[in-house]
Structures are given as C-alpha cells and as structure tokens.
Coordinates of C-alpha atoms in Angstrom, one line a residue:
M1 CA 88.2 72.9 116.9
S2 CA 87.2 72.5 113.3
E3 CA 89.6 71.5 110.5
A4 CA 89.2 75.0 108.9
T5 CA 90.2 76.6 112.2
R6 CA 93.2 74.4 112.5
T7 CA 94.2 75.2 109.0
E8 CA 93.9 78.9 109.6
S9 CA 96.0 78.6 112.8
E10 CA 98.6 76.5 111.1
L11 CA 98.8 79.0 108.2
R12 CA 99.2 81.9 110.6
A13 CA 102.0 80.1 112.4
A14 CA 103.7 79.1 109.1
I15 CA 103.6 82.6 107.7
E16 CA 105.0 84.0 111.0
R17 CA 107.8 81.3 110.8
E18 CA 108.6 82.1 107.2
L19 CA 108.5 85.9 107.3
P20 CA 112.1 86.5 108.3
G21 CA 113.5 84.4 105.5
V22 CA 110.9 86.0 103.1
R23 CA 112.0 89.5 104.0
A24 CA 115.7 88.6 103.6
D25 CA 115.0 87.2 100.1
L26 CA 113.0 90.3 99.3
E27 CA 115.9 92.5 100.3
R28 CA 118.2 90.5 98.0
L29 CA 115.8 91.1 95.1
V30 CA 115.6 94.8 95.9
R31 CA 119.4 95.0 95.6
I32 CA 119.2 94.0 91.9
P33 CA 118.5 97.0 89.7
G34 CA 116.5 95.2 87.1
I35 CA 115.3 98.0 84.9
A36 CA 113.9 97.0 81.5
F37 CA 113.9 100.5 80.0
D38 CA 116.2 101.3 77.0
G39 CA 119.5 102.7 78.0
F40 CA 119.9 100.6 81.1
D41 CA 122.1 97.5 81.7
H42 CA 119.7 94.6 81.0
S43 CA 122.1 92.1 82.5
H44 CA 120.6 93.1 85.8
V45 CA 117.1 92.0 84.5
E46 CA 118.7 88.7 83.7
R47 CA 120.1 88.5 87.2
S48 CA 116.7 89.3 88.6
A49 CA 115.0 86.6 86.6
E50 CA 117.6 84.0 87.7
A51 CA 117.2 85.1 91.4
V52 CA 113.4 84.6 91.1
A53 CA 113.9 81.2 89.3
E54 CA 116.1 80.1 92.2
L55 CA 113.4 81.1 94.7
L56 CA 110.7 79.2 92.9
R57 CA 112.9 76.1 92.6
G58 CA 113.3 76.3 96.3
C59 CA 109.5 75.9 96.6
G60 CA 109.6 72.7 94.7
L61 CA 108.4 74.1 91.4
D62 CA 109.5 73.1 87.9
V63 CA 110.9 76.3 86.6
Q64 CA 112.0 77.8 83.3
V65 CA 113.2 81.3 82.3
V66 CA 111.5 82.3 79.1
R67 CA 111.5 85.2 76.7
S68 CA 109.9 86.0 73.3
G69 CA 112.0 87.7 70.7
N70 CA 113.9 90.6 72.1
G71 CA 111.7 90.8 75.2
Q72 CA 113.0 90.6 78.7
P73 CA 113.1 87.3 80.7
A74 CA 110.0 86.1 82.5
V75 CA 110.0 83.1 84.9
I76 CA 107.4 80.3 84.8
G77 CA 107.2 77.9 87.7
R78 CA 104.7 75.0 87.9
R79 CA 103.5 72.4 90.3
P80 CA 100.6 70.2 89.2
A81 CA 97.3 70.2 91.1
P82 CA 96.4 67.3 93.4
P83 CA 93.7 65.1 91.9
G84 CA 90.5 67.0 91.5
A85 CA 91.9 70.3 92.7
P86 CA 92.0 73.6 90.7
T87 CA 95.1 75.4 89.4
V88 CA 95.9 78.9 90.4
M89 CA 98.1 81.2 88.5
L90 CA 100.1 83.7 90.6
Y91 CA 101.3 86.7 88.7
A92 CA 103.8 89.4 89.6
H93 CA 106.7 91.2 87.9
H94 CA 110.4 91.4 88.9
D95 CA 111.5 94.4 86.9
V96 CA 111.4 97.9 88.4
Q97 CA 111.0 101.6 87.4
P98 CA 114.1 103.8 86.9
V99 CA 115.0 105.7 90.1
G100 CA 114.8 109.2 88.7
D101 CA 116.6 112.0 90.5
L102 CA 118.9 110.4 93.1
S103 CA 119.0 113.5 95.2
L104 CA 115.3 113.0 96.1
W105 CA 116.0 109.7 97.8
Q106 CA 116.6 109.6 101.5
S107 CA 118.7 106.4 101.1
E108 CA 120.2 104.4 98.2
P109 CA 117.4 103.1 96.0
F110 CA 118.9 99.6 95.7
E111 CA 120.0 99.2 99.2
P112 CA 116.9 98.3 101.3
V113 CA 116.6 100.2 104.5
E114 CA 113.9 99.9 107.2
R115 CA 112.5 103.2 108.7
D116 CA 109.5 103.4 110.9
G117 CA 108.1 100.0 110.0
R118 CA 108.6 100.5 106.3
L119 CA 111.2 98.9 104.0
Y120 CA 112.5 101.5 101.5
G121 CA 114.0 100.7 98.1
R122 CA 113.1 100.7 94.5
G123 CA 110.8 97.7 93.8
A124 CA 110.3 97.0 97.5
A125 CA 106.6 97.4 96.9
D126 CA 106.2 97.4 93.1
D127 CA 106.5 94.5 92.6
K128 CA 109.1 92.4 94.3
A129 CA 107.0 92.2 97.3
G130 CA 104.3 90.7 95.1
V131 CA 106.8 88.1 94.0
M132 CA 107.7 87.3 97.6
A133 CA 104.0 87.2 98.8
H134 CA 103.6 84.3 96.3
V135 CA 106.8 82.7 97.7
A136 CA 105.6 83.1 101.3
A137 CA 102.3 81.4 100.6
L138 CA 104.1 78.5 98.9
R139 CA 106.6 78.1 101.7
A140 CA 103.7 78.2 104.3
F141 CA 102.2 75.1 102.7
G142 CA 105.5 73.2 101.9
D143 CA 104.6 69.9 100.3
A144 CA 101.0 70.1 101.4
L145 CA 99.9 72.6 98.7
P146 CA 96.1 72.0 98.2
V147 CA 96.0 73.4 94.7
G148 CA 98.1 73.4 91.6
V149 CA 100.1 76.6 91.0
V150 CA 101.6 78.4 88.0
L151 CA 103.8 81.3 88.9
F152 CA 104.2 83.8 86.0
I153 CA 106.7 86.4 87.0
E154 CA 107.1 89.0 84.2
G155 CA 110.3 90.9 83.4
E156 CA 109.2 94.0 81.6
E157 CA 105.9 95.1 83.1
E158 CA 107.2 98.6 83.9
Y159 CA 108.4 99.0 80.3
G160 CA 105.0 98.2 78.8
S161 CA 104.8 94.4 78.6
D162 CA 105.6 94.5 74.9
S163 CA 106.4 90.8 74.7
L164 CA 103.8 89.6 77.3
E165 CA 101.0 88.7 74.9
R166 CA 103.4 86.6 72.7
L167 CA 104.6 84.9 75.9
L168 CA 101.1 84.1 76.9
V169 CA 100.3 82.6 73.5
E170 CA 103.5 80.6 73.3
H171 CA 103.1 79.2 76.8
R172 CA 99.3 79.1 77.0
D173 CA 99.0 75.4 77.9
E174 CA 101.6 75.7 80.6
I175 CA 100.0 78.7 82.4
A176 CA 96.3 77.9 81.9
A177 CA 94.5 78.2 85.3
D178 CA 91.1 78.2 86.9
V179 CA 91.9 81.2 89.1
I180 CA 94.4 84.0 88.3
V181 CA 95.8 86.1 91.2
I182 CA 97.5 89.3 90.0
A183 CA 99.6 90.8 92.8
D184 CA 100.3 94.2 91.3
S185 CA 97.7 96.6 92.8
G186 CA 97.2 98.0 96.3
N187 CA 94.9 98.3 99.3
W188 CA 92.5 101.0 100.3
D189 CA 94.5 102.1 103.3
I190 CA 96.9 100.7 106.0
G191 CA 94.7 98.3 107.8
V192 CA 92.0 98.1 105.1
P193 CA 92.4 95.5 102.3
A194 CA 91.0 95.9 98.9
L195 CA 90.0 94.0 95.8
T196 CA 90.6 95.9 92.5
T197 CA 87.6 95.6 90.2
S198 CA 88.4 98.1 87.5
L199 CA 91.5 99.8 86.0
R200 CA 91.9 102.5 83.5
G201 CA 93.5 102.0 80.1
I202 CA 96.3 104.0 78.6
V203 CA 97.4 105.7 75.4
N204 CA 100.9 107.2 75.4
C205 CA 101.7 109.3 72.4
F206 CA 103.8 112.2 71.0
V207 CA 102.4 115.4 69.5
E208 CA 104.8 117.5 67.4
V209 CA 104.1 121.0 66.2
K210 CA 106.0 122.7 63.4
T211 CA 105.6 126.3 62.2
L212 CA 108.9 127.1 60.6
G213 CA 111.6 125.4 58.4
Q214 CA 114.3 126.8 60.7
A215 CA 114.9 129.0 63.8
I216 CA 114.6 132.7 63.0
H217 CA 115.4 135.9 65.0
S218 CA 112.7 136.5 67.6
G219 CA 113.0 140.3 67.4
M220 CA 112.9 140.5 63.6
F221 CA 109.9 138.2 63.2
G222 CA 108.2 137.8 66.6
G223 CA 104.7 139.3 66.7
A224 CA 103.9 138.2 63.2
V225 CA 105.3 134.7 62.8
P226 CA 104.2 132.0 65.3
D227 CA 106.8 130.0 67.1
A228 CA 106.2 126.2 67.6
L229 CA 106.6 126.2 71.3
T230 CA 104.0 128.9 72.0
T231 CA 101.8 127.2 69.4
L232 CA 102.2 123.8 71.2
C233 CA 101.3 125.4 74.5
R234 CA 98.1 126.8 73.1
L235 CA 97.3 123.4 71.5
L236 CA 97.9 121.5 74.8
A237 CA 95.7 124.0 76.6
T238 CA 92.7 122.8 74.5
L239 CA 92.8 119.3 76.0
H240 CA 91.0 120.5 79.2
D241 CA 88.1 122.8 79.9
S242 CA 88.2 125.6 82.4
A243 CA 87.4 123.2 85.3
G244 CA 90.2 120.9 84.4
D245 CA 88.0 118.1 82.9
V246 CA 89.2 116.5 79.7
A247 CA 87.7 118.3 76.7
V248 CA 88.4 115.7 74.0
Q249 CA 85.2 114.6 72.4
G250 CA 84.7 110.9 72.1
L251 CA 86.5 109.7 75.2
V252 CA 84.3 107.7 77.5
S253 CA 83.5 108.7 81.1
A254 CA 81.9 106.3 83.5
P255 CA 81.3 107.9 86.9
G256 CA 79.9 105.6 89.6
A257 CA 82.4 105.1 92.4
T258 CA 80.7 104.1 95.6
V259 CA 83.4 105.4 97.9
D260 CA 85.2 108.7 97.9
Y261 CA 88.7 109.7 98.8
P262 CA 89.3 112.1 101.7
E263 CA 90.6 115.4 100.2
E264 CA 93.3 115.9 102.8
R265 CA 94.6 112.3 102.4
L266 CA 94.8 112.7 98.7
R267 CA 96.7 116.1 99.1
A268 CA 99.2 114.5 101.4
E269 CA 99.7 111.4 99.3
A270 CA 100.2 113.4 96.2
G271 CA 102.4 116.0 97.9
M272 CA 100.3 118.9 96.6
L273 CA 101.6 122.3 97.5
D274 CA 99.6 124.7 99.6
G275 CA 97.1 126.7 97.6
V276 CA 97.0 124.2 94.6
S277 CA 93.5 123.1 93.9
F278 CA 92.2 119.8 92.4
I279 CA 91.3 119.7 88.8
G280 CA 88.1 118.2 87.3
T281 CA 84.6 117.8 88.7
G282 CA 82.7 115.0 90.5
R283 CA 83.9 112.6 93.1
L284 CA 87.6 112.4 93.5
T285 CA 87.5 108.6 93.1
D286 CA 85.5 109.1 89.8
R287 CA 88.1 111.6 88.6
F288 CA 91.0 109.1 88.9
W289 CA 89.2 105.8 88.5
N290 CA 86.3 106.3 86.1
K291 CA 87.0 109.4 84.0
P292 CA 89.7 110.0 81.4
A293 CA 92.8 112.0 82.3
I294 CA 95.4 113.6 80.0
S295 CA 98.8 114.7 81.3
V296 CA 101.8 116.2 79.6
I297 CA 104.7 114.1 80.9
G298 CA 107.5 115.3 78.6
L299 CA 108.6 118.2 76.4
D300 CA 111.2 118.5 73.7
A301 CA 112.2 122.2 73.4
P302 CA 115.4 124.2 73.9
P303 CA 116.6 124.1 77.5
T304 CA 116.3 127.5 79.1
G305 CA 120.0 127.8 79.8
E306 CA 120.7 127.3 76.1
A307 CA 117.8 129.1 74.5
A308 CA 118.7 131.6 71.9
N309 CA 116.7 134.7 71.0
A310 CA 115.0 132.8 68.2
L311 CA 111.6 131.5 67.3
V312 CA 111.5 127.7 67.8
P313 CA 110.6 126.0 64.5
A314 CA 109.4 122.7 66.1
A315 CA 108.4 121.4 69.5
K316 CA 107.2 118.0 70.8
A317 CA 105.3 116.9 73.8
K318 CA 104.6 113.4 75.2
L319 CA 101.1 112.8 76.4
S320 CA 99.8 110.2 78.9
V321 CA 96.1 109.6 78.4
R322 CA 94.3 107.4 80.9
L323 CA 91.1 105.8 79.6
A324 CA 88.0 105.2 81.7
P325 CA 86.7 101.6 82.0
G326 CA 84.5 100.9 79.0
D327 CA 86.6 102.9 76.5
N328 CA 88.7 101.4 73.7
A329 CA 92.3 102.3 73.2
A330 CA 92.3 102.5 69.4
R331 CA 89.1 104.6 69.3
A332 CA 90.4 106.9 72.0
Y333 CA 93.7 107.5 70.1
E334 CA 91.7 108.4 67.0
A335 CA 89.6 110.8 69.0
L336 CA 92.7 112.4 70.5
T337 CA 94.4 112.7 67.1
E338 CA 91.3 114.3 65.6
H339 CA 91.1 116.8 68.4
L340 CA 94.8 117.8 68.2
R341 CA 94.6 118.3 64.4
R342 CA 91.3 120.1 64.5
H343 CA 92.6 122.5 67.2
A344 CA 95.9 123.3 65.6
P345 CA 96.6 127.0 66.2
F346 CA 97.6 129.3 63.4
G347 CA 97.4 126.5 60.8
A348 CA 100.5 124.8 62.3
S349 CA 101.6 121.3 61.2
V350 CA 100.6 118.8 63.8
T351 CA 101.9 115.2 63.8
V352 CA 100.6 112.6 66.4
T353 CA 102.6 109.4 66.9
L354 CA 101.5 106.5 69.1
E355 CA 104.0 105.1 71.5
H356 CA 102.0 102.4 73.2
D357 CA 98.5 101.7 74.4
G358 CA 96.5 99.3 76.6
E359 CA 92.9 98.5 77.2
P360 CA 91.0 99.4 80.4
C361 CA 89.2 96.6 82.2
V362 CA 86.2 95.9 84.4
I363 CA 86.1 92.7 86.5
D364 CA 82.8 91.2 87.6
A365 CA 84.0 90.4 91.1
S366 CA 81.1 88.1 92.0
G367 CA 81.0 84.4 92.5
P368 CA 82.6 81.8 94.9
M369 CA 86.2 82.5 94.1
F370 CA 85.8 86.2 94.8
D371 CA 83.9 85.4 98.0
A372 CA 86.8 83.2 99.0
A373 CA 89.2 86.1 98.4
R374 CA 87.1 88.5 100.5
D375 CA 87.0 85.9 103.3
A376 CA 90.8 85.5 103.1
F377 CA 91.3 89.2 103.3
R378 CA 88.8 89.6 106.2
T379 CA 90.6 86.9 108.2
A380 CA 94.1 88.2 107.5
W381 CA 93.0 91.8 108.5
D382 CA 91.4 90.6 111.7
G383 CA 87.8 91.1 110.7
V384 CA 88.1 94.2 108.5
D385 CA 85.9 94.0 105.4
P386 CA 87.8 94.5 102.1
V387 CA 86.8 97.4 99.8
D388 CA 86.1 97.0 96.1
I389 CA 88.2 99.7 94.4
G390 CA 89.0 101.0 91.0
V391 CA 92.6 101.9 90.1
G392 CA 93.5 105.0 88.1
G393 CA 96.7 103.3 86.8
S394 CA 96.8 100.7 84.0
I395 CA 97.6 97.1 83.8
P396 CA 96.7 96.5 80.2
F397 CA 97.5 92.8 80.2
I398 CA 94.6 92.1 82.5
A399 CA 92.3 92.6 79.5
T400 CA 94.5 90.1 77.7
F401 CA 94.1 87.6 80.5
Q402 CA 90.3 88.1 80.3
E403 CA 90.3 87.4 76.6
M404 CA 92.6 84.4 76.7
F405 CA 91.2 82.7 79.8
P406 CA 87.5 83.8 79.8
E407 CA 86.5 81.1 82.3
A408 CA 89.1 82.0 84.9
A409 CA 88.3 84.2 88.0
I410 CA 90.8 87.1 87.9
L411 CA 91.6 88.4 91.4
V412 CA 93.6 91.7 91.3
T413 CA 95.3 92.2 94.7
G414 CA 98.5 93.8 95.8
V415 CA 100.9 94.9 98.5
E416 CA 100.9 98.6 98.1
D417 CA 99.2 101.2 100.4
P418 CA 98.5 104.8 99.7
Y419 CA 101.9 105.8 101.1
A420 CA 104.1 103.3 99.1
R421 CA 105.2 106.0 96.5
A422 CA 105.6 103.4 93.8
H423 CA 107.3 104.8 90.7
G424 CA 108.5 107.8 92.8
P425 CA 111.4 108.6 95.1
N426 CA 111.5 106.8 98.4
E427 CA 109.3 103.9 97.4
S428 CA 108.5 101.7 100.4
L429 CA 106.6 98.7 101.7
H430 CA 104.7 98.7 104.9
L431 CA 106.0 95.5 106.6
G432 CA 102.9 95.0 108.8
E433 CA 100.7 95.1 105.7
F434 CA 103.1 92.8 103.8
A435 CA 102.7 90.2 106.6
R436 CA 98.9 90.4 106.2
V437 CA 99.2 90.1 102.4
C438 CA 101.3 86.9 102.7
L439 CA 98.8 85.4 105.1
A440 CA 95.8 86.4 102.9
E441 CA 97.3 84.7 99.9
A442 CA 98.0 81.4 101.8
L443 CA 94.4 81.5 103.2
L444 CA 93.1 82.2 99.6
L445 CA 94.8 79.1 98.2
A446 CA 93.3 77.0 101.0
K447 CA 89.8 78.5 100.4
V448 CA 90.0 78.1 96.6
A449 CA 90.7 74.4 97.3
E450 CA 87.7 74.2 99.7
V451 CA 85.4 75.9 97.1
A452 CA 86.4 73.5 94.4
A453 CA 85.9 70.5 96.7
T454 CA 82.2 71.5 97.3
R455 CA 81.3 71.8 93.6

C-alpha cells in the first residue's frame, strides 16, 4: 500500500471520527443569530466571532478577533507552514441572513433540527458549515498538518462586506497565502461536486420617481396628471424586452456555459408556480451565470390597506442588478442610470442612488492546484468527476483577492446543494454532502503539500 493510499485511508478515518463533534459545534454556531444587518442586535455577531475564535484555538491556531472601523468582527487564525511547505488561506463567514417571515419556517430558524438527512437552520449551510468544514479538516490532521494555514472568517459577508477590503489591507502580511480556498459556494447536485469558476457582479441601487409636490385627489386630477407610482411601474417595465431579457444598453452579456440546467429541476428548486414561464432567452445556465439580470426587490409606496384616493407624488424602488462576468460595476451603474433617466415617462423626475456594488469575476481554473482540488473532490465523491460551474450570485471580494494576491490559486468551493435554500426559509445542509466536503478539504490540503513538494 502506497503512502498516498495510507494518507487517504487515515484521512477518511479521521474525518469519520471527528464528524460527530464537528456537527455538535456546527449546531452550537447555528444557535447564535449573528445578523450583521442594521436594526439587529450585533452582540450576537460578537458572540459568533468569539465562538469561532474558540474553535480555531482548539485547533492549535494563533487567533485574533479583528475589525476595521465600525465593521463587524472577523476572526483570523494562523499556523505557520512546515519548512518548504505552502500556506493555504481558508475563507468562510460566520454571519447569516435575516430569517424573514417566521411563519414560512417549519421549525425555529436558530434551533437546528434534522429532517430526512438534512440539518435545518439559518446559517446551517450558508456559511457556518463552511467554517466547520475548515475546522473538520484541521482536526483530521491534528498536529501533523502538512501546510501552513490562515483561516479568515468574515463577520459581515451577508451585509455586503463593507469593511473587508480594509481588513485585507490592514492584515495583508498575516493572511498572505499561496492557495486560497473560499468555502462559500455550492455543488452541482447531491452526489456531484463542483468547482466555481465564475460569479456575477452586483449593483444594488434605488430609483425614485417624482411627479407632484404633494398628493392630490385622484378623481379631480386623475386622467390628466400622472401619479408617481404608475409612472415608476412604466419606467421599470422598460428594463426588460418582451422576452424578459435585460434591455439596458451597455451591460455585458457573455454566453458560453458548457452545461445546462434541467428545466424541471430549476422549477422545483425555485418553487415556480404552475403555468409560470421562464424569462429571457438562451441556455438556462447562461441566463443566470453569464447574462445580466435586473430584479425589483423592494418598493416604497402607500400600503394597500392605507392607500387614500389620491395620486401618489413620489415612489421608490430598489433594484438588484447582477452583472455578467467581464462587466464592470461602475460602468454598469452608469449605463443603468442613463437608461432610467432616458426612459423617464411623462417627463417625471428620476433620481438614481447607488447602495453598493461588487465586481464579477472569472477564475482561470487551470494548473496543478486546481488539478489537486479536482482530484480531492473525485476521491471524496467516490470517483464522480467535479463540474466546473458559474454562479449567478455574487461574492465581490473574490475580485479583491485576485487583485491583492495575483499569484495565489483561488479555489471557490462550498457546502450548498441545489436544495439548501440559502437566504430563504427552511435553509438546510445535506449531512451526507457535508461529510464529503470535509473529507475533500482534508484531502486537498494533503494534495497541495504533495504538489508543492514536487516543484
């Protein structure tokens, strides 16, 4: 039996041994409602950071809880590399999304519950399982870790990572690494691993329409005087063509997906109602990986239960614009702003305000470290080849990592599957897949050390 085979067997046994404790610690993290959004009790984010710090200290790392300005606490843990070995940064985040409408949850969001092989709870998948996958790999090696590690566990990823770039600059020397593993994505399907090679960017903004100085009687003036809410609806309708494709000139589109999504699977995952059709044209994977998307995600207008018979003088919408790989956030925001102003109905006043943005990214997933990752996935999933995927969501800081550490191989992985419902009610983690993710990360660290030793 070769040394490599023994190492694989030992790692399998070690992960299996550690999984009960890893799951127990994951459940403890899930019970902490660490939401970084305004209006929530941020003491829970502090508790979450301290809980993560304690876990990393238990793995023998030198640990500090850090923050920049008014940002939320991140955790940095370090263990130096053995002589001649590379250093691997392991990223995840410990903050979570708000729970939304509690009535839509089948169990308490912050009380983890297992049902049918899945662990339910807010953050169970996104991204406290990412944190615990890192911890599981470290525990599997114990004192025999073959590489240096830096764990960077962020505390406000769900709220936009506003202080992340400052943290990276302030702690650059401490977190510099040869390989960066970002555990905040997902896999192609249950039983099929994936390596994420592109992500869309994002522009979130507000568009406000004004037509009147004050509300006026809808009977006396309606039919001649435009109200702001109808005007806003007409303006928003110009953002898409009749097929549902984005109609804003200047936004980049980069079709080219090599795999497609089964329509029925996408319908089921999205919870689409019977009779509702897809929007846009081209492959489904191109539509949500490689083309722009614009969604109206909020509206400020009188609630229907309180609406008077009056013309609304002003109305505001919040837009979420996803940018295709190859686009630029600042340029895209300018194109959107120009479109909205140019298409203002009835000469209405239109104001566009940026909330936040983030760049898309494309990763050249070639080279020995990516081969090592694919080998690790293939082994952990018992011979199933990993799929290179795009992601329609955004992790803008990956572009920041690319800029700050241009020589590092950036591996974007994750614990989610298509049924995890991250950000939605009844978020859950597939426990069988989680076990494979933990094994894959341990194998990856071993293979990274092997690759470095042959150079």
